[in-house]
Structures are given as C-alpha cells and as structure tokens.
JSON list of C-alpha atoms in Angstrom, two decimals:
[
{"chain": "R", "resi": 1, "resn": "PRO", "atom": "CA", "xyz": [111.31, 96.67, 110.39]},
{"chain": "R", "resi": 2, "resn": "SER", "atom": "CA", "xyz": [113.07, 95.07, 107.39]},
{"chain": "R", "resi": 3, "resn": "VAL", "atom": "CA", "xyz": [109.63, 94.60, 105.65]},
{"chain": "R", "resi": 4, "resn": "ASN", "atom": "CA", "xyz": [106.32, 96.37, 105.77]},
{"chain": "R", "resi": 5, "resn": "GLN", "atom": "CA", "xyz": [103.41, 94.53, 104.29]},
{"chain": "R", "resi": 6, "resn": "VAL", "atom": "CA", "xyz": [100.73, 96.80, 103.44]},
{"chain": "R", "resi": 7, "resn": "GLU", "atom": "CA", "xyz": [97.67, 96.95, 101.24]},
{"chain": "R", "resi": 8, "resn": "PHE", "atom": "CA", "xyz": [99.15, 98.30, 97.98]},
{"chain": "R", "resi": 9, "resn": "HIS", "atom": "CA", "xyz": [97.35, 98.46, 94.54]},
{"chain": "R", "resi": 10, "resn": "PRO", "atom": "CA", "xyz": [96.37, 101.08, 92.16]},
{"chain": "R", "resi": 11, "resn": "PHE", "atom": "CA", "xyz": [93.49, 102.16, 94.26]},
{"chain": "R", "resi": 12, "resn": "LEU", "atom": "CA", "xyz": [95.56, 102.39, 97.24]},
{"chain": "R", "resi": 13, "resn": "VAL", "atom": "CA", "xyz": [99.01, 103.58, 96.49]},
{"chain": "R", "resi": 14, "resn": "GLN", "atom": "CA", "xyz": [100.09, 105.28, 99.70]},
{"chain": "R", "resi": 15, "resn": "PRO", "atom": "CA", "xyz": [102.85, 107.27, 98.06]},
{"chain": "R", "resi": 16, "resn": "GLU", "atom": "CA", "xyz": [104.07, 108.81, 101.46]},
{"chain": "R", "resi": 17, "resn": "LEU", "atom": "CA", "xyz": [104.27, 105.47, 103.13]},
{"chain": "R", "resi": 18, "resn": "LEU", "atom": "CA", "xyz": [106.20, 104.08, 100.06]},
{"chain": "R", "resi": 19, "resn": "ARG", "atom": "CA", "xyz": [108.57, 106.86, 99.87]},
{"chain": "R", "resi": 20, "resn": "TYR", "atom": "CA", "xyz": [109.22, 106.72, 103.64]},
{"chain": "R", "resi": 21, "resn": "CYS", "atom": "CA", "xyz": [109.88, 102.91, 103.60]},
{"chain": "R", "resi": 22, "resn": "GLN", "atom": "CA", "xyz": [112.21, 103.30, 100.61]},
{"chain": "R", "resi": 23, "resn": "SER", "atom": "CA", "xyz": [114.22, 106.00, 102.04]},
{"chain": "R", "resi": 24, "resn": "HIS", "atom": "CA", "xyz": [114.68, 104.03, 105.34]},
{"chain": "R", "resi": 25, "resn": "GLY", "atom": "CA", "xyz": [115.73, 100.71, 103.68]},
{"chain": "R", "resi": 26, "resn": "ILE", "atom": "CA", "xyz": [112.33, 99.11, 104.48]},
{"chain": "R", "resi": 27, "resn": "GLN", "atom": "CA", "xyz": [111.09, 96.76, 101.79]},
{"chain": "R", "resi": 28, "resn": "VAL", "atom": "CA", "xyz": [107.32, 97.35, 100.99]},
{"chain": "R", "resi": 29, "resn": "GLU", "atom": "CA", "xyz": [105.46, 93.99, 100.32]},
{"chain": "R", "resi": 30, "resn": "ALA", "atom": "CA", "xyz": [102.03, 94.24, 98.73]},
{"chain": "R", "resi": 31, "resn": "TRP", "atom": "CA", "xyz": [99.08, 92.93, 100.62]},
{"chain": "R", "resi": 32, "resn": "SER", "atom": "CA", "xyz": [96.11, 92.24, 98.26]},
{"chain": "R", "resi": 33, "resn": "PRO", "atom": "CA", "xyz": [97.90, 93.61, 95.12]},
{"chain": "R", "resi": 34, "resn": "LEU", "atom": "CA", "xyz": [95.00, 92.51, 92.80]},
{"chain": "R", "resi": 35, "resn": "MET", "atom": "CA", "xyz": [92.32, 93.77, 95.26]},
{"chain": "R", "resi": 36, "resn": "ARG", "atom": "CA", "xyz": [90.93, 90.05, 95.71]},
{"chain": "R", "resi": 37, "resn": "GLY", "atom": "CA", "xyz": [90.49, 90.04, 91.76]},
{"chain": "R", "resi": 38, "resn": "GLN", "atom": "CA", "xyz": [88.58, 93.29, 91.58]},
{"chain": "R", "resi": 39, "resn": "ILE", "atom": "CA", "xyz": [91.31, 95.22, 90.09]},
{"chain": "R", "resi": 40, "resn": "VAL", "atom": "CA", "xyz": [91.11, 93.15, 86.65]},
{"chain": "R", "resi": 41, "resn": "THR", "atom": "CA", "xyz": [87.82, 94.78, 85.82]},
{"chain": "R", "resi": 42, "resn": "GLU", "atom": "CA", "xyz": [89.14, 98.32, 85.99]},
{"chain": "R", "resi": 43, "resn": "GLN", "atom": "CA", "xyz": [88.85, 99.83, 82.53]},
{"chain": "R", "resi": 44, "resn": "ALA", "atom": "CA", "xyz": [92.22, 101.61, 82.70]},
{"chain": "R", "resi": 45, "resn": "VAL", "atom": "CA", "xyz": [93.87, 98.48, 83.67]},
{"chain": "R", "resi": 46, "resn": "GLN", "atom": "CA", "xyz": [92.15, 96.63, 80.75]},
{"chain": "R", "resi": 47, "resn": "LYS", "atom": "CA", "xyz": [93.15, 99.08, 78.14]},
{"chain": "R", "resi": 48, "resn": "LEU", "atom": "CA", "xyz": [96.89, 98.81, 79.12]},
{"chain": "R", "resi": 49, "resn": "ALA", "atom": "CA", "xyz": [96.59, 95.01, 79.10]},
{"chain": "R", "resi": 50, "resn": "GLU", "atom": "CA", "xyz": [95.41, 95.35, 75.45]},
{"chain": "R", "resi": 51, "resn": "LYS", "atom": "CA", "xyz": [98.17, 97.71, 74.78]},
{"chain": "R", "resi": 52, "resn": "TYR", "atom": "CA", "xyz": [100.98, 95.59, 76.07]},
{"chain": "R", "resi": 53, "resn": "GLN", "atom": "CA", "xyz": [99.12, 92.20, 75.14]},
{"chain": "R", "resi": 54, "resn": "LYS", "atom": "CA", "xyz": [99.24, 91.11, 78.81]},
{"chain": "R", "resi": 55, "resn": "THR", "atom": "CA", "xyz": [96.49, 90.23, 81.22]},
{"chain": "R", "resi": 56, "resn": "PRO", "atom": "CA", "xyz": [95.21, 92.88, 83.59]},
{"chain": "R", "resi": 57, "resn": "ALA", "atom": "CA", "xyz": [96.69, 90.93, 86.64]},
{"chain": "R", "resi": 58, "resn": "GLN", "atom": "CA", "xyz": [100.06, 90.98, 84.83]},
{"chain": "R", "resi": 59, "resn": "ILE", "atom": "CA", "xyz": [99.81, 94.79, 84.10]},
{"chain": "R", "resi": 60, "resn": "VAL", "atom": "CA", "xyz": [99.29, 95.43, 87.87]},
{"chain": "R", "resi": 61, "resn": "LEU", "atom": "CA", "xyz": [101.85, 93.10, 89.04]},
{"chain": "R", "resi": 62, "resn": "ARG", "atom": "CA", "xyz": [104.42, 94.70, 86.67]},
{"chain": "R", "resi": 63, "resn": "TRP", "atom": "CA", "xyz": [103.24, 98.02, 88.26]},
{"chain": "R", "resi": 64, "resn": "ASP", "atom": "CA", "xyz": [104.06, 96.74, 91.51]},
{"chain": "R", "resi": 65, "resn": "LEU", "atom": "CA", "xyz": [107.63, 95.64, 90.40]},
{"chain": "R", "resi": 66, "resn": "GLN", "atom": "CA", "xyz": [108.17, 98.79, 88.84]},
{"chain": "R", "resi": 67, "resn": "HIS", "atom": "CA", "xyz": [107.52, 100.57, 92.13]},
{"chain": "R", "resi": 68, "resn": "GLU", "atom": "CA", "xyz": [109.92, 98.12, 93.83]},
{"chain": "R", "resi": 69, "resn": "VAL", "atom": "CA", "xyz": [107.28, 96.49, 95.77]},
{"chain": "R", "resi": 70, "resn": "VAL", "atom": "CA", "xyz": [107.60, 92.89, 96.54]},
{"chain": "R", "resi": 71, "resn": "THR", "atom": "CA", "xyz": [104.46, 91.18, 95.49]},
{"chain": "R", "resi": 72, "resn": "ILE", "atom": "CA", "xyz": [103.26, 87.65, 95.99]},
{"chain": "R", "resi": 73, "resn": "PRO", "atom": "CA", "xyz": [99.80, 87.32, 94.57]},
{"chain": "R", "resi": 74, "resn": "LYS", "atom": "CA", "xyz": [97.75, 84.58, 95.76]},
{"chain": "R", "resi": 75, "resn": "SER", "atom": "CA", "xyz": [96.01, 82.02, 93.53]},
{"chain": "R", "resi": 76, "resn": "THR", "atom": "CA", "xyz": [95.00, 78.21, 93.58]},
{"chain": "R", "resi": 77, "resn": "ARG", "atom": "CA", "xyz": [94.91, 77.92, 89.96]},
{"chain": "R", "resi": 78, "resn": "ALA", "atom": "CA", "xyz": [98.16, 76.71, 88.15]},
{"chain": "R", "resi": 79, "resn": "ASN", "atom": "CA", "xyz": [97.55, 78.67, 85.01]},
{"chain": "R", "resi": 80, "resn": "ARG", "atom": "CA", "xyz": [97.26, 81.90, 86.83]},
{"chain": "R", "resi": 81, "resn": "ILE", "atom": "CA", "xyz": [100.22, 81.13, 88.89]},
{"chain": "R", "resi": 82, "resn": "ALA", "atom": "CA", "xyz": [102.34, 80.64, 85.89]},
{"chain": "R", "resi": 83, "resn": "GLU", "atom": "CA", "xyz": [100.70, 83.76, 84.36]},
{"chain": "R", "resi": 84, "resn": "ASN", "atom": "CA", "xyz": [101.60, 85.93, 87.23]},
{"chain": "R", "resi": 85, "resn": "SER", "atom": "CA", "xyz": [105.19, 85.11, 87.02]},
{"chain": "R", "resi": 86, "resn": "GLN", "atom": "CA", "xyz": [105.36, 86.08, 83.32]},
{"chain": "R", "resi": 87, "resn": "ILE", "atom": "CA", "xyz": [105.97, 89.94, 84.05]},
{"chain": "R", "resi": 88, "resn": "PHE", "atom": "CA", "xyz": [109.62, 90.25, 83.39]},
{"chain": "R", "resi": 89, "resn": "ASP", "atom": "CA", "xyz": [109.52, 90.52, 79.52]},
{"chain": "R", "resi": 90, "resn": "PHE", "atom": "CA", "xyz": [108.12, 93.92, 79.29]},
{"chain": "R", "resi": 91, "resn": "GLU", "atom": "CA", "xyz": [108.06, 97.32, 81.14]},
{"chain": "R", "resi": 92, "resn": "LEU", "atom": "CA", "xyz": [105.34, 99.81, 81.60]},
{"chain": "R", "resi": 93, "resn": "SER", "atom": "CA", "xyz": [106.21, 103.33, 80.37]},
{"chain": "R", "resi": 94, "resn": "GLN", "atom": "CA", "xyz": [106.35, 106.11, 82.74]},
{"chain": "R", "resi": 95, "resn": "ALA", "atom": "CA", "xyz": [103.15, 107.62, 81.20]},
{"chain": "R", "resi": 96, "resn": "ASP", "atom": "CA", "xyz": [101.24, 104.26, 82.01]},
{"chain": "R", "resi": 97, "resn": "MET", "atom": "CA", "xyz": [102.66, 104.08, 85.37]},
{"chain": "R", "resi": 98, "resn": "ASN", "atom": "CA", "xyz": [101.23, 107.41, 85.98]},
{"chain": "R", "resi": 99, "resn": "VAL", "atom": "CA", "xyz": [97.63, 106.40, 84.66]},
{"chain": "R", "resi": 100, "resn": "LEU", "atom": "CA", "xyz": [97.75, 103.54, 87.16]},
{"chain": "R", "resi": 101, "resn": "ASP", "atom": "CA", "xyz": [99.02, 105.82, 90.05]},
{"chain": "R", "resi": 102, "resn": "ALA", "atom": "CA", "xyz": [96.14, 108.16, 89.30]},
{"chain": "R", "resi": 103, "resn": "LEU", "atom": "CA", "xyz": [93.68, 105.52, 90.25]},
{"chain": "R", "resi": 104, "resn": "ASP", "atom": "CA", "xyz": [94.57, 106.05, 93.75]},
{"chain": "R", "resi": 105, "resn": "GLU", "atom": "CA", "xyz": [91.28, 106.73, 95.53]},
{"chain": "R", "resi": 106, "resn": "GLY", "atom": "CA", "xyz": [92.50, 105.55, 99.13]},
{"chain": "R", "resi": 107, "resn": "LYS", "atom": "CA", "xyz": [90.16, 102.69, 98.67]},
{"chain": "R", "resi": 108, "resn": "ARG", "atom": "CA", "xyz": [90.69, 99.40, 100.71]},
{"chain": "R", "resi": 109, "resn": "VAL", "atom": "CA", "xyz": [89.58, 95.96, 100.49]},
{"chain": "R", "resi": 110, "resn": "GLY", "atom": "CA", "xyz": [90.92, 94.90, 103.80]},
{"chain": "R", "resi": 111, "resn": "PRO", "atom": "CA", "xyz": [90.61, 96.56, 107.27]},
{"chain": "R", "resi": 112, "resn": "ASP", "atom": "CA", "xyz": [91.94, 100.00, 107.82]},
{"chain": "R", "resi": 113, "resn": "PRO", "atom": "CA", "xyz": [95.03, 99.65, 110.18]},
{"chain": "R", "resi": 114, "resn": "HIS", "atom": "CA", "xyz": [94.38, 103.04, 111.73]},
{"chain": "R", "resi": 115, "resn": "SER", "atom": "CA", "xyz": [90.86, 101.91, 113.14]},
{"chain": "R", "resi": 116, "resn": "PHE", "atom": "CA", "xyz": [91.32, 97.98, 113.27]},
{"chain": "R", "resi": 117, "resn": "ASN", "atom": "CA", "xyz": [89.95, 96.50, 116.40]},
{"chain": "R", "resi": 118, "resn": "PHE", "atom": "CA", "xyz": [92.46, 94.03, 117.83]}
]
C-alpha cells in the first residue's frame, strides 16, 4: 500500500509499525490523532502546551508531524479547524517528543484490528 491509516496518538504509538512503514515507503496516516478529544486532558500534554504557548491539540498534532505521520484532525468548529492548522511555527524538542512517546500504553479508542469482527 501507499498509505496505511492506523490509530496513532501518544497513548498508541505503535513504533514497530511506524518504523516498518517508513522503511518500506508506506505513508502512515493517523486515525483518531486526538483520541476523540481525550488526549487534551492528559497532564503531560497540558504541561507542554503551557511551555510552548500552544493548545494541547496543537502539541499532539505537531508530535504527529515530527513523526512524519499525516494527520487530518476532524472538527466541525471553524475556530478549531483554524487552530489545528497553526502547528508550523514551532518544533517540539527531542526531549519533549520523548515525553509524549513515553505515554504509549497500547490504549485504543477504536476497535482493535487484530480482533475486529467484519
């Protein structure tokens, strides 16, 4: 495939899958990058938002971008759509990327594709 859309957020990083796709020229696209809004309440994300003077959503979307993951967050609110696009004027430090990577618990907000009943 050219693109692999998978659930991807700080609580579900899937580093082996990400490395595999990147090494084989497969673009990863994040599904539910903001965990249906749940990620914005995570304390580590909120602290980084304060540090960078950005919203928690912007922090996570920037994290996606720095992982070279295509991310198309869903929103019906015009202000959030505009806000979500304002992630190109800063960069997370490697230490802060590591903080978000360390949140990985293998936690899904969607169905597990290994046990999904088609």
